[in-house]
Short mmCIF file of the C-alpha atoms (twelve columns), coordinates in Angstrom:
data_MODEL
# 
_entry.id   MODEL 
# 
loop_
_atom_site.group_PDB 
_atom_site.id 
_atom_site.type_symbol 
_atom_site.label_atom_id 
_atom_site.label_alt_id 
_atom_site.label_comp_id 
_atom_site.label_asym_id 
_atom_site.label_seq_id 
_atom_site.Cartn_x 
_atom_site.Cartn_y 
_atom_site.Cartn_z 
_atom_site.pdbx_PDB_model_num 
ATOM 1   C CA . MET A 1   112.460 84.912  82.629  1 
ATOM 2   C CA . THR A 2   110.093 86.991  80.516  1 
ATOM 3   C CA . TYR A 3   107.382 89.201  81.949  1 
ATOM 4   C CA . ARG A 4   104.669 87.080  80.338  1 
ATOM 5   C CA . ARG A 5   105.866 83.914  82.026  1 
ATOM 6   C CA . ALA A 6   106.254 85.668  85.400  1 
ATOM 7   C CA . ALA A 7   102.862 87.404  85.187  1 
ATOM 8   C CA . ILE A 8   100.923 84.125  85.281  1 
ATOM 9   C CA . PRO A 9   102.007 83.025  88.795  1 
ATOM 10  C CA . ALA A 10  101.909 86.634  90.058  1 
ATOM 11  C CA . VAL A 11  98.296  87.153  88.999  1 
ATOM 12  C CA . ALA A 12  97.320  83.682  90.224  1 
ATOM 13  C CA . GLY A 13  98.876  84.426  93.617  1 
ATOM 14  C CA . GLY A 14  97.137  87.805  93.841  1 
ATOM 15  C CA . LEU A 15  93.750  86.258  93.110  1 
ATOM 16  C CA . LEU A 16  94.358  83.482  95.637  1 
ATOM 17  C CA . LEU A 17  95.481  85.855  98.406  1 
ATOM 18  C CA . THR A 18  92.463  88.102  97.822  1 
ATOM 19  C CA . ALA A 19  90.097  85.129  97.825  1 
ATOM 20  C CA . LEU A 20  91.586  83.638  101.003 1 
ATOM 21  C CA . LEU A 21  91.325  86.880  102.977 1 
ATOM 22  C CA . TRP A 22  87.818  87.553  101.650 1 
ATOM 23  C CA . TRP A 23  86.755  84.075  102.714 1 
ATOM 24  C CA . ALA A 24  88.367  84.587  106.121 1 
ATOM 25  C CA . GLY A 25  86.496  87.867  106.587 1 
ATOM 26  C CA . ALA A 26  83.219  86.297  105.507 1 
ATOM 27  C CA . SER A 27  83.654  83.627  108.182 1 
ATOM 28  C CA . VAL A 28  83.337  86.129  111.027 1 
ATOM 29  C CA . SER A 29  79.537  85.856  110.992 1 
ATOM 30  C CA . VAL A 30  79.841  82.150  111.780 1 
ATOM 31  C CA . LEU A 31  81.765  82.932  114.955 1 
ATOM 32  C CA . HIS A 32  78.822  84.931  116.317 1 
ATOM 33  C CA . LEU A 33  76.671  81.793  116.490 1 
ATOM 34  C CA . GLN A 34  76.167  80.181  119.864 1 
ATOM 35  C CA . GLY A 35  77.270  76.817  118.520 1 
ATOM 36  C CA . ALA A 36  80.684  78.206  117.633 1 
ATOM 37  C CA . THR A 37  81.275  79.337  121.206 1 
ATOM 38  C CA . ASP A 38  80.150  75.983  122.583 1 
ATOM 39  C CA . THR A 39  82.377  74.070  120.170 1 
ATOM 40  C CA . LEU A 40  85.535  76.177  120.073 1 
ATOM 41  C CA . GLY A 41  85.396  77.904  123.426 1 
ATOM 42  C CA . GLY A 42  84.994  81.557  124.211 1 
ATOM 43  C CA . ARG A 43  88.714  82.403  124.226 1 
ATOM 44  C CA . LEU A 44  89.438  80.840  120.835 1 
ATOM 45  C CA . VAL A 45  86.370  82.471  119.301 1 
ATOM 46  C CA . ALA A 46  87.490  85.854  120.612 1 
ATOM 47  C CA . ASP A 47  90.981  85.340  119.163 1 
ATOM 48  C CA . LEU A 48  89.584  84.340  115.772 1 
ATOM 49  C CA . GLN A 49  87.302  87.362  115.731 1 
ATOM 50  C CA . TYR A 50  90.316  89.562  116.471 1 
ATOM 51  C CA . TRP A 51  92.176  88.008  113.557 1 
ATOM 52  C CA . LEU A 52  89.378  88.033  110.983 1 
ATOM 53  C CA . SER A 53  87.393  91.194  111.729 1 
ATOM 54  C CA . PRO A 54  89.748  93.547  109.821 1 
ATOM 55  C CA . TRP A 55  88.869  91.640  106.625 1 
ATOM 56  C CA . SER A 56  85.134  91.359  107.219 1 
ATOM 57  C CA . TYR A 57  82.419  93.267  105.374 1 
ATOM 58  C CA . ASP A 58  80.327  93.230  108.540 1 
ATOM 59  C CA . PRO A 59  80.878  96.529  110.394 1 
ATOM 60  C CA . PRO A 60  82.118  96.166  113.976 1 
ATOM 61  C CA . GLY A 61  79.868  96.882  116.908 1 
ATOM 62  C CA . SER A 62  81.375  100.348 117.333 1 
ATOM 63  C CA . ALA A 63  80.112  101.298 113.874 1 
ATOM 64  C CA . ALA A 64  76.552  100.041 114.386 1 
ATOM 65  C CA . PHE A 65  74.512  103.171 115.066 1 
ATOM 66  C CA . GLY A 66  71.110  102.816 116.655 1 
ATOM 67  C CA . PRO A 67  68.110  105.091 116.093 1 
ATOM 68  C CA . GLY A 68  68.768  107.060 119.264 1 
ATOM 69  C CA . GLU A 69  72.541  107.431 118.850 1 
ATOM 70  C CA . PRO A 70  74.471  110.131 116.971 1 
ATOM 71  C CA . GLY A 71  74.393  109.333 113.285 1 
ATOM 72  C CA . GLY A 72  71.565  106.850 113.722 1 
ATOM 73  C CA . ALA A 73  69.601  108.404 110.893 1 
ATOM 74  C CA . ASP A 74  72.574  107.854 108.572 1 
ATOM 75  C CA . ALA A 75  73.314  104.300 109.683 1 
ATOM 76  C CA . SER A 76  72.816  102.920 106.170 1 
ATOM 77  C CA . ARG A 77  75.293  105.471 104.799 1 
ATOM 78  C CA . TYR A 78  77.896  104.461 107.353 1 
ATOM 79  C CA . ARG A 79  77.412  100.812 106.449 1 
ATOM 80  C CA . THR A 80  77.777  101.684 102.764 1 
ATOM 81  C CA . LEU A 81  80.949  103.600 103.545 1 
ATOM 82  C CA . HIS A 82  82.291  100.577 105.425 1 
ATOM 83  C CA . ALA A 83  81.540  98.345  102.434 1 
ATOM 84  C CA . THR A 84  83.319  100.825 100.163 1 
ATOM 85  C CA . ALA A 85  86.354  100.760 102.453 1 
ATOM 86  C CA . MET A 86  86.497  96.967  102.250 1 
ATOM 87  C CA . GLN A 87  86.219  97.061  98.463  1 
ATOM 88  C CA . ILE A 88  89.173  99.453  98.407  1 
ATOM 89  C CA . ARG A 89  91.072  97.164  100.792 1 
ATOM 90  C CA . PHE A 90  90.692  94.047  98.666  1 
ATOM 91  C CA . ALA A 91  91.381  95.883  95.405  1 
ATOM 92  C CA . ALA A 92  94.519  97.423  96.928  1 
ATOM 93  C CA . LEU A 93  95.578  93.993  98.215  1 
ATOM 94  C CA . PHE A 94  95.556  92.596  94.683  1 
ATOM 95  C CA . ALA A 95  97.124  95.738  93.207  1 
ATOM 96  C CA . PHE A 96  100.020 95.713  95.675  1 
ATOM 97  C CA . PHE A 97  100.733 91.983  95.569  1 
ATOM 98  C CA . VAL A 98  100.937 91.468  91.808  1 
ATOM 99  C CA . PRO A 99  103.786 93.916  90.958  1 
ATOM 100 C CA . GLY A 100 105.950 92.722  93.846  1 
ATOM 101 C CA . ALA A 101 105.319 89.064  93.056  1 
ATOM 102 C CA . LEU A 102 106.031 89.741  89.382  1 
ATOM 103 C CA . LEU A 103 109.395 91.278  90.280  1 
ATOM 104 C CA . LEU A 104 110.301 88.454  92.643  1 
ATOM 105 C CA . VAL A 105 109.323 85.637  90.276  1 
ATOM 106 C CA . ARG A 106 111.216 87.271  87.411  1 
ATOM 107 C CA . ARG A 107 114.374 87.992  89.408  1 
ATOM 108 C CA . LEU A 108 114.216 84.814  91.548  1 
ATOM 109 C CA . PRO A 109 112.837 82.146  89.205  1 
ATOM 110 C CA . PRO A 110 112.355 78.794  90.965  1 
ATOM 111 C CA . VAL A 111 115.207 77.115  89.114  1 
ATOM 112 C CA . ASN A 112 118.844 76.394  89.829  1 
ATOM 113 C CA . GLY A 113 118.399 76.314  93.619  1 
ATOM 114 C CA . ARG A 114 116.448 79.576  93.926  1 
ATOM 115 C CA . THR A 115 113.185 78.043  95.205  1 
ATOM 116 C CA . PRO A 116 114.206 78.202  98.923  1 
ATOM 117 C CA . ALA A 117 114.729 81.944  98.455  1 
ATOM 118 C CA . LEU A 118 111.603 82.634  96.385  1 
ATOM 119 C CA . LEU A 119 109.180 80.961  98.803  1 
ATOM 120 C CA . PRO A 120 109.921 83.086  101.902 1 
ATOM 121 C CA . ALA A 121 110.224 86.202  99.715  1 
ATOM 122 C CA . LEU A 122 106.700 85.742  98.353  1 
ATOM 123 C CA . TRP A 123 105.484 84.949  101.864 1 
ATOM 124 C CA . ALA A 124 106.870 88.220  103.164 1 
ATOM 125 C CA . TRP A 125 105.579 90.217  100.215 1 
ATOM 126 C CA . GLY A 126 102.052 88.922  100.811 1 
ATOM 127 C CA . MET A 127 102.263 90.356  104.316 1 
ATOM 128 C CA . ALA A 128 103.467 93.659  102.867 1 
ATOM 129 C CA . ALA A 129 100.507 93.757  100.489 1 
ATOM 130 C CA . GLY A 130 98.156  93.181  103.429 1 
ATOM 131 C CA . ALA A 131 99.705  96.007  105.462 1 
ATOM 132 C CA . LEU A 132 99.666  98.431  102.525 1 
ATOM 133 C CA . ALA A 133 96.055  97.555  101.680 1 
ATOM 134 C CA . ALA A 134 95.017  98.122  105.292 1 
ATOM 135 C CA . THR A 135 96.786  101.492 105.306 1 
ATOM 136 C CA . VAL A 136 95.262  102.693 102.034 1 
ATOM 137 C CA . SER A 137 91.703  101.782 103.063 1 
ATOM 138 C CA . ALA A 138 92.050  103.055 106.647 1 
ATOM 139 C CA . PRO A 139 90.662  106.584 106.021 1 
ATOM 140 C CA . TRP A 140 87.374  105.179 104.728 1 
ATOM 141 C CA . LEU A 141 87.139  102.758 107.651 1 
ATOM 142 C CA . ILE A 142 87.839  105.526 110.165 1 
ATOM 143 C CA . ALA A 143 85.094  107.654 108.638 1 
ATOM 144 C CA . SER A 144 82.651  104.728 108.596 1 
ATOM 145 C CA . HIS A 145 83.073  104.333 112.369 1 
ATOM 146 C CA . GLY A 146 81.768  107.838 112.933 1 
ATOM 147 C CA . ARG A 147 85.024  109.073 114.494 1 
ATOM 148 C CA . GLY A 148 86.646  110.717 111.496 1 
ATOM 149 C CA . SER A 149 87.784  113.767 113.441 1 
ATOM 150 C CA . TYR A 150 89.003  112.082 116.645 1 
ATOM 151 C CA . ARG A 151 92.606  110.857 116.963 1 
ATOM 152 C CA . VAL A 152 92.974  110.186 113.240 1 
ATOM 153 C CA . LEU A 153 96.687  109.348 113.243 1 
ATOM 154 C CA . PRO A 154 96.549  106.865 116.156 1 
ATOM 155 C CA . GLN A 155 93.605  105.151 114.472 1 
ATOM 156 C CA . LEU A 156 95.522  105.043 111.206 1 
ATOM 157 C CA . ALA A 157 98.504  103.462 112.970 1 
ATOM 158 C CA . GLY A 158 96.311  100.808 114.553 1 
ATOM 159 C CA . MET A 159 94.563  99.900  111.305 1 
ATOM 160 C CA . ALA A 160 97.819  99.680  109.362 1 
ATOM 161 C CA . SER A 161 98.907  96.825  111.649 1 
ATOM 162 C CA . SER A 162 95.517  95.131  112.001 1 
ATOM 163 C CA . GLY A 163 94.683  91.723  110.598 1 
ATOM 164 C CA . GLN A 164 98.305  90.667  110.190 1 
ATOM 165 C CA . GLN A 165 97.876  87.339  111.974 1 
ATOM 166 C CA . ILE A 166 95.552  85.888  109.356 1 
ATOM 167 C CA . THR A 167 97.583  87.575  106.618 1 
ATOM 168 C CA . VAL A 168 100.628 85.554  107.709 1 
ATOM 169 C CA . LEU A 169 98.765  82.279  107.166 1 
ATOM 170 C CA . ALA A 170 97.089  83.338  103.916 1 
ATOM 171 C CA . SER A 171 100.364 84.672  102.529 1 
ATOM 172 C CA . PHE A 172 102.141 81.388  103.240 1 
ATOM 173 C CA . VAL A 173 99.522  79.389  101.331 1 
ATOM 174 C CA . THR A 174 99.674  81.922  98.507  1 
ATOM 175 C CA . ALA A 175 103.467 81.712  98.360  1 
ATOM 176 C CA . VAL A 176 103.408 77.924  98.045  1 
ATOM 177 C CA . VAL A 177 100.849 77.987  95.226  1 
ATOM 178 C CA . THR A 178 102.650 80.825  93.435  1 
ATOM 179 C CA . VAL A 179 105.941 78.924  93.493  1 
ATOM 180 C CA . LEU A 180 104.257 75.795  92.117  1 
ATOM 181 C CA . VAL A 181 102.679 77.756  89.265  1 
ATOM 182 C CA . ALA A 182 105.992 79.506  88.605  1 
ATOM 183 C CA . ARG A 183 107.782 76.172  88.311  1 
ATOM 184 C CA . ILE A 184 105.304 75.170  85.622  1 
ATOM 185 C CA . THR A 185 105.632 78.400  83.663  1 
ATOM 186 C CA . THR A 186 109.451 78.341  83.775  1 
ATOM 187 C CA . GLU A 187 109.690 74.962  82.040  1 
ATOM 188 C CA . GLY A 188 111.496 75.415  78.776  1 
ATOM 189 C CA . ALA A 189 112.557 78.984  79.606  1 
ATOM 190 C CA . GLY A 190 116.181 78.097  80.313  1 
ATOM 191 C CA . THR A 191 118.084 77.939  83.569  1 
ATOM 192 C CA . PRO A 192 119.864 81.190  84.391  1 
ATOM 193 C CA . PRO A 193 123.056 80.384  86.297  1 
ATOM 194 C CA . LEU A 194 123.956 81.954  89.597  1 
ATOM 195 C CA . ALA A 195 125.947 85.168  89.435  1 
ATOM 196 C CA . THR A 196 129.369 85.599  90.986  1 
ATOM 197 C CA . VAL A 197 129.941 88.354  93.551  1 
ATOM 198 C CA . PRO A 198 133.279 89.257  95.156  1 
ATOM 199 C CA . ARG A 199 133.176 87.917  98.676  1 
ATOM 200 C CA . ARG A 200 134.629 90.992  100.360 1 
ATOM 201 C CA . SER A 201 132.253 93.395  98.622  1 
ATOM 202 C CA . ALA A 202 129.243 91.197  99.370  1 
ATOM 203 C CA . ARG A 203 130.112 91.013  103.066 1 
ATOM 204 C CA . LEU A 204 130.710 94.748  103.331 1 
ATOM 205 C CA . ALA A 205 127.438 95.590  101.573 1 
ATOM 206 C CA . ALA A 206 125.469 93.145  103.723 1 
ATOM 207 C CA . THR A 207 127.031 94.594  106.883 1 
ATOM 208 C CA . VAL A 208 126.102 98.155  105.931 1 
ATOM 209 C CA . GLY A 209 122.558 97.105  105.026 1 
ATOM 210 C CA . THR A 210 122.179 95.220  108.302 1 
ATOM 211 C CA . ALA A 211 123.400 98.286  110.199 1 
ATOM 212 C CA . VAL A 212 120.401 100.190 108.790 1 
ATOM 213 C CA . VAL A 213 118.031 97.604  110.255 1 
ATOM 214 C CA . ALA A 214 119.982 97.649  113.533 1 
ATOM 215 C CA . LEU A 215 119.450 101.418 113.742 1 
ATOM 216 C CA . SER A 216 115.745 100.815 114.224 1 
ATOM 217 C CA . LEU A 217 115.954 97.530  116.112 1 
ATOM 218 C CA . VAL A 218 118.631 98.563  118.603 1 
ATOM 219 C CA . VAL A 219 118.750 102.354 118.767 1 
ATOM 220 C CA . LEU A 220 115.251 103.637 118.028 1 
ATOM 221 C CA . SER A 221 113.515 100.719 119.762 1 
ATOM 222 C CA . TYR A 222 115.198 101.375 123.098 1 
ATOM 223 C CA . GLU A 223 112.549 102.426 125.625 1 
ATOM 224 C CA . SER A 224 113.815 105.972 126.254 1 
ATOM 225 C CA . VAL A 225 114.305 106.714 122.543 1 
ATOM 226 C CA . ALA A 226 110.931 105.194 121.677 1 
ATOM 227 C CA . ALA A 227 109.274 107.327 124.338 1 
ATOM 228 C CA . SER A 228 110.902 110.427 122.836 1 
ATOM 229 C CA . ILE A 229 109.570 109.498 119.397 1 
ATOM 230 C CA . GLN A 230 106.129 108.997 120.922 1 
ATOM 231 C CA . THR A 231 105.999 112.493 122.420 1 
ATOM 232 C CA . ALA A 232 108.450 114.600 120.389 1 
ATOM 233 C CA . TRP A 233 106.095 115.800 117.677 1 
ATOM 234 C CA . VAL A 234 102.946 117.219 119.226 1 
ATOM 235 C CA . SER A 235 100.622 119.395 117.201 1 
ATOM 236 C CA . GLY A 236 97.013  120.380 117.322 1 
ATOM 237 C CA . GLY A 237 94.009  119.844 115.130 1 
ATOM 238 C CA . LEU A 238 93.240  116.913 112.873 1 
ATOM 239 C CA . LEU A 239 96.871  115.703 112.666 1 
ATOM 240 C CA . ALA A 240 97.533  115.724 116.416 1 
ATOM 241 C CA . GLU A 241 99.327  112.877 118.208 1 
ATOM 242 C CA . PRO A 242 101.514 111.460 115.417 1 
ATOM 243 C CA . GLY A 243 103.566 109.424 117.893 1 
ATOM 244 C CA . ASP A 244 101.693 106.142 117.363 1 
ATOM 245 C CA . LEU A 245 101.994 106.451 113.607 1 
ATOM 246 C CA . LEU A 246 105.726 107.167 113.834 1 
ATOM 247 C CA . ARG A 247 106.271 104.196 116.126 1 
ATOM 248 C CA . ALA A 248 104.366 101.901 113.755 1 
ATOM 249 C CA . TRP A 249 106.486 102.888 110.758 1 
ATOM 250 C CA . LEU A 250 109.870 103.367 112.459 1 
ATOM 251 C CA . LEU A 251 110.256 100.820 115.288 1 
ATOM 252 C CA . LEU A 252 111.041 97.177  114.580 1 
ATOM 253 C CA . GLY A 253 110.874 96.149  118.230 1 
ATOM 254 C CA . GLY A 254 111.092 97.337  121.782 1 
ATOM 255 C CA . TRP A 255 113.538 96.602  124.576 1 
ATOM 256 C CA . SER A 256 114.862 97.992  127.827 1 
ATOM 257 C CA . SER A 257 117.939 97.658  130.009 1 
ATOM 258 C CA . PRO A 258 118.188 94.709  132.399 1 
ATOM 259 C CA . PRO A 259 116.633 95.317  135.799 1 
ATOM 260 C CA . SER A 260 118.954 96.946  138.300 1 
ATOM 261 C CA . GLY A 261 120.852 94.321  140.214 1 
ATOM 262 C CA . ALA A 262 119.790 91.540  137.864 1 
ATOM 263 C CA . VAL A 263 121.943 88.486  138.461 1 
ATOM 264 C CA . GLY A 264 121.693 84.802  137.818 1 
ATOM 265 C CA . GLY A 265 118.410 83.743  136.273 1 
ATOM 266 C CA . SER A 266 117.158 87.294  135.663 1 
ATOM 267 C CA . ALA A 267 120.242 88.213  133.682 1 
ATOM 268 C CA . VAL A 268 120.038 84.988  131.661 1 
ATOM 269 C CA . GLN A 269 116.366 85.594  130.948 1 
ATOM 270 C CA . TRP A 270 117.077 89.147  129.770 1 
ATOM 271 C CA . ALA A 271 119.863 87.852  127.500 1 
ATOM 272 C CA . LEU A 272 117.530 85.228  126.009 1 
ATOM 273 C CA . TYR A 273 115.024 87.899  125.011 1 
ATOM 274 C CA . ARG A 274 117.809 89.922  123.418 1 
ATOM 275 C CA . LEU A 275 118.854 86.884  121.388 1 
ATOM 276 C CA . ALA A 276 115.624 87.359  119.456 1 
ATOM 277 C CA . ASP A 277 116.905 90.725  118.223 1 
ATOM 278 C CA . VAL A 278 120.256 89.169  117.350 1 
ATOM 279 C CA . LEU A 279 118.391 86.532  115.354 1 
ATOM 280 C CA . VAL A 280 116.740 89.249  113.251 1 
ATOM 281 C CA . LEU A 281 120.089 90.802  112.398 1 
ATOM 282 C CA . VAL A 282 121.663 87.431  111.567 1 
ATOM 283 C CA . VAL A 283 118.829 86.545  109.183 1 
ATOM 284 C CA . VAL A 284 118.993 89.958  107.505 1 
ATOM 285 C CA . TRP A 285 122.791 89.824  107.104 1 
ATOM 286 C CA . TRP A 286 122.773 86.317  105.688 1 
ATOM 287 C CA . ALA A 287 119.976 87.141  103.223 1 
ATOM 288 C CA . LEU A 288 121.631 90.358  102.033 1 
ATOM 289 C CA . ARG A 289 124.906 88.452  101.663 1 
ATOM 290 C CA . LEU A 290 123.379 85.811  99.368  1 
ATOM 291 C CA . LEU A 291 120.779 87.881  97.547  1 
ATOM 292 C CA . PRO A 292 123.012 89.525  94.891  1 
ATOM 293 C CA . ALA A 293 124.221 86.117  93.716  1 
ATOM 294 C CA . LEU A 294 120.708 84.628  93.635  1 
ATOM 295 C CA . LEU A 295 119.066 87.406  91.641  1 
ATOM 296 C CA . THR A 296 119.193 87.139  87.878  1 
ATOM 297 C CA . ARG A 297 119.888 90.878  87.970  1 
ATOM 298 C CA . ALA A 298 120.718 92.750  91.175  1 
ATOM 299 C CA . SER A 299 118.761 95.892  90.281  1 
ATOM 300 C CA . LEU A 300 117.803 98.509  92.859  1 
ATOM 301 C CA . PRO A 301 114.082 97.527  92.951  1 
ATOM 302 C CA . ALA A 302 114.918 93.838  93.315  1 
ATOM 303 C CA . MET A 303 117.441 94.479  96.102  1 
ATOM 304 C CA . ALA A 304 115.020 96.819  97.903  1 
ATOM 305 C CA . VAL A 305 112.196 94.269  97.863  1 
ATOM 306 C CA . GLY A 306 114.663 91.545  98.860  1 
ATOM 307 C CA . GLY A 307 115.849 93.614  101.823 1 
ATOM 308 C CA . PHE A 308 112.281 94.053  103.008 1 
ATOM 309 C CA . CYS A 309 111.536 90.343  102.651 1 
ATOM 310 C CA . ALA A 310 114.671 89.462  104.627 1 
ATOM 311 C CA . THR A 311 113.609 91.830  107.427 1 
ATOM 312 C CA . VAL A 312 110.128 90.327  107.641 1 
ATOM 313 C CA . ILE A 313 111.440 86.754  107.732 1 
ATOM 314 C CA . GLY A 314 113.841 87.788  110.479 1 
ATOM 315 C CA . LEU A 315 110.966 89.291  112.462 1 
ATOM 316 C CA . LEU A 316 108.905 86.110  112.080 1 
ATOM 317 C CA . ALA A 317 111.828 84.017  113.319 1 
ATOM 318 C CA . SER A 318 112.242 86.405  116.254 1 
ATOM 319 C CA . GLN A 319 108.552 86.188  117.174 1 
ATOM 320 C CA . LEU A 320 108.594 82.405  117.118 1 
ATOM 321 C CA . PHE A 321 111.775 82.365  119.210 1 
ATOM 322 C CA . GLN A 322 110.298 84.735  121.792 1 
ATOM 323 C CA . SER A 323 107.140 82.623  122.053 1 
ATOM 324 C CA . VAL A 324 109.308 79.589  122.822 1 
ATOM 325 C CA . VAL A 325 111.228 81.547  125.483 1 
ATOM 326 C CA . ILE A 326 107.994 82.808  127.046 1 
ATOM 327 C CA . GLY A 327 106.539 79.308  126.994 1 
ATOM 328 C CA . ALA A 328 109.608 77.882  128.698 1 
ATOM 329 C CA . ASP A 329 109.564 80.690  131.254 1 
ATOM 330 C CA . THR A 330 105.863 80.388  132.105 1 
ATOM 331 C CA . GLY A 331 105.360 76.674  131.653 1 
ATOM 332 C CA . GLY A 332 103.586 77.130  128.305 1 
ATOM 333 C CA . ARG A 333 100.752 79.263  129.700 1 
ATOM 334 C CA . TRP A 334 101.426 82.524  127.856 1 
ATOM 335 C CA . ALA A 335 103.222 81.389  124.695 1 
ATOM 336 C CA . TRP A 336 100.071 81.255  122.570 1 
ATOM 337 C CA . GLN A 337 98.754  84.552  123.921 1 
ATOM 338 C CA . TYR A 338 101.988 86.269  122.997 1 
ATOM 339 C CA . LEU A 339 102.188 84.664  119.563 1 
ATOM 340 C CA . GLN A 340 98.604  85.428  118.580 1 
ATOM 341 C CA . GLY A 341 99.178  89.078  119.432 1 
ATOM 342 C CA . ALA A 342 102.700 89.505  118.027 1 
ATOM 343 C CA . LEU A 343 102.601 87.285  114.927 1 
ATOM 344 C CA . GLY A 344 103.082 89.371  111.817 1 
ATOM 345 C CA . GLY A 345 103.774 92.565  113.724 1 
ATOM 346 C CA . HIS A 346 106.092 95.444  112.722 1 
ATOM 347 C CA . VAL A 347 105.502 94.940  108.994 1 
ATOM 348 C CA . PRO A 348 105.052 98.716  108.340 1 
ATOM 349 C CA . ALA A 349 108.411 99.425  110.004 1 
ATOM 350 C CA . ALA A 350 109.957 96.587  108.003 1 
ATOM 351 C CA . LEU A 351 108.768 98.331  104.848 1 
ATOM 352 C CA . THR A 352 110.590 101.493 105.894 1 
ATOM 353 C CA . TRP A 353 113.883 99.967  106.990 1 
ATOM 354 C CA . GLY A 354 113.956 96.818  104.849 1 
ATOM 355 C CA . LEU A 355 113.522 98.724  101.601 1 
ATOM 356 C CA . LEU A 356 116.175 101.205 102.711 1 
ATOM 357 C CA . ALA A 357 118.564 98.398  103.694 1 
ATOM 358 C CA . GLY A 358 118.198 96.750  100.294 1 
ATOM 359 C CA . LEU A 359 118.817 100.012 98.452  1 
ATOM 360 C CA . ILE A 360 121.924 100.779 100.510 1 
ATOM 361 C CA . THR A 361 123.246 97.244  100.026 1 
ATOM 362 C CA . ALA A 362 122.929 97.549  96.257  1 
ATOM 363 C CA . THR A 363 124.574 100.986 96.321  1 
ATOM 364 C CA . VAL A 364 127.547 99.776  98.378  1 
ATOM 365 C CA . LEU A 365 128.010 96.835  96.013  1 
ATOM 366 C CA . ARG A 366 128.271 99.169  93.060  1 
ATOM 367 C CA . LEU A 367 130.565 101.643 94.800  1 
ATOM 368 C CA . THR A 368 132.986 98.926  95.923  1 
ATOM 369 C CA . GLY A 369 133.190 97.353  92.502  1 
ATOM 370 C CA . GLY A 370 131.357 94.251  93.649  1 
ATOM 371 C CA . ARG A 371 128.504 94.474  91.185  1 
ATOM 372 C CA . PRO A 372 127.535 90.894  90.393  1 
ATOM 373 C CA . GLU A 373 128.182 89.552  86.950  1 
ATOM 374 C CA . ALA A 374 124.991 89.303  84.943  1 
ATOM 375 C CA . ALA A 375 123.625 85.855  85.560  1 
ATOM 376 C CA . GLY A 376 122.385 85.576  82.017  1 
ATOM 377 C CA . THR A 377 125.913 85.530  80.691  1 
ATOM 378 C CA . GLY A 378 126.960 82.582  82.833  1 
ATOM 379 C CA . THR A 379 130.517 81.272  82.704  1 
ATOM 380 C CA . PRO A 380 132.297 82.335  79.545  1 
ATOM 381 C CA . ALA A 381 133.004 79.489  77.198  1 
ATOM 382 C CA . PRO A 382 136.638 78.554  76.641  1 
ATOM 383 C CA . PRO A 383 138.145 80.044  73.484  1 
ATOM 384 C CA . VAL A 384 137.915 77.858  70.417  1 
ATOM 385 C CA . PRO A 385 141.350 77.209  68.920  1 
ATOM 386 C CA . PRO A 386 141.713 78.209  65.289  1 
ATOM 387 C CA . ALA A 387 141.399 75.495  62.717  1 
ATOM 388 C CA . PRO A 388 144.729 74.116  61.480  1 
ATOM 389 C CA . THR A 389 145.818 75.470  58.146  1 
ATOM 390 C CA . VAL A 390 146.307 72.959  55.355  1 
ATOM 391 C CA . PRO A 391 149.458 73.662  53.360  1 
ATOM 392 C CA . THR A 392 148.806 74.233  49.710  1 
ATOM 393 C CA . ALA A 393 151.034 73.064  46.899  1 
ATOM 394 C CA . PRO A 394 153.097 75.738  45.118  1 
ATOM 395 C CA . PRO A 395 151.798 76.788  41.729  1 
ATOM 396 C CA . VAL A 396 153.060 74.726  38.791  1 
ATOM 397 C CA . PRO A 397 154.853 76.884  36.266  1 
ATOM 398 C CA . PRO A 398 153.893 76.532  32.592  1 
ATOM 399 C CA . ALA A 399 155.738 74.103  30.478  1 
ATOM 400 C CA . ASN A 400 157.526 76.806  28.463  1 
ATOM 401 C CA . ALA A 401 158.266 79.076  31.443  1 
ATOM 402 C CA . ASP A 402 161.982 78.359  30.974  1 
ATOM 403 C CA . ARG A 403 161.883 79.582  27.372  1 
ATOM 404 C CA . PRO A 404 161.587 83.360  27.578  1 
ATOM 405 C CA . ASP A 405 161.954 83.665  23.779  1 
ATOM 406 C CA . ARG A 406 158.636 81.920  23.180  1 
ATOM 407 C CA . PRO A 407 155.260 83.351  24.221  1 
ATOM 408 C CA . VAL A 408 153.472 81.588  26.988  1 
ATOM 409 C CA . GLY A 409 150.295 79.740  25.987  1 
# 
């Protein structure tokens, strides 16, 4: 698939994702009306404000300086700085989404059975674009709140993970529309066949790549190790307290040992929560196993982005599974509260470990001789047998060839 054909759905998806999140942020002002609270209820309104505020041009209450408060004389400048931060956020959202979507649409065109892989990949990449945009614009937002010199790194960690709930929904809609546009633009472009990958090499590479994700999910996310990461690097000045930032970009989860003396129902409950982590690893392994054969070319960038997308989809499946377990354990009372807080979480850490897992998977494939055959070549055609030779008649000698004493002709 050419870049020109793939650029159309990528740009269309970037514009749609930016428009959806801008519209969601502009809807926050409606939630402040008394009628919204009466209609939706106070709890739902508070949840929606928590989801939408990171994408709103309206500064939060903490950034609204009064005449008698510090910075009150510069309140208009702080509001302008907040508007600038949001402009940077939406521009970065578009700038991050388009290249990744272009790569995915080109390497996973929605033909020949690749649509079920392209849809969740674009969904995950939309979430990545939201997290990266929030991270890039965070310094301006921190300064617009009037606390630019207080706990900068913890604030940066919090803003990098903010607004992910609404990004999950907007990214899903964007992925569906992008796939539909891509199906239109790929008409007449040919159908690249699926590549062939040696089974043993593919399994080994997927196992090594999954082990990278397990390093964060199982080892670093254990409570004692996570606590060490939180407090290991302590410095002074503007860059003090980096623990929250490290946890946001390194930990894919969090778990602890079963309670001492846990038997019966407690042990079963603990095992059910751990099944969510197993589900992440299963999804990642299965995706890394199939990805080299689905890609039109298993390049390092394509495998890295595919590894990240597989990690994010695994995390989403884990979060949904945990909400079901919590709902069954509490009679459905706390399932929604958990889901609305955890949905779309750990995307920054998925960027770190998912990209690394994809790169290592591609490297192991090449080292083990399991590099997939270029999908563009397809199955070689059978050799064409040579055309049968037609016997030719022997030359006819001249009439006087038997008379050597007479000249020929």
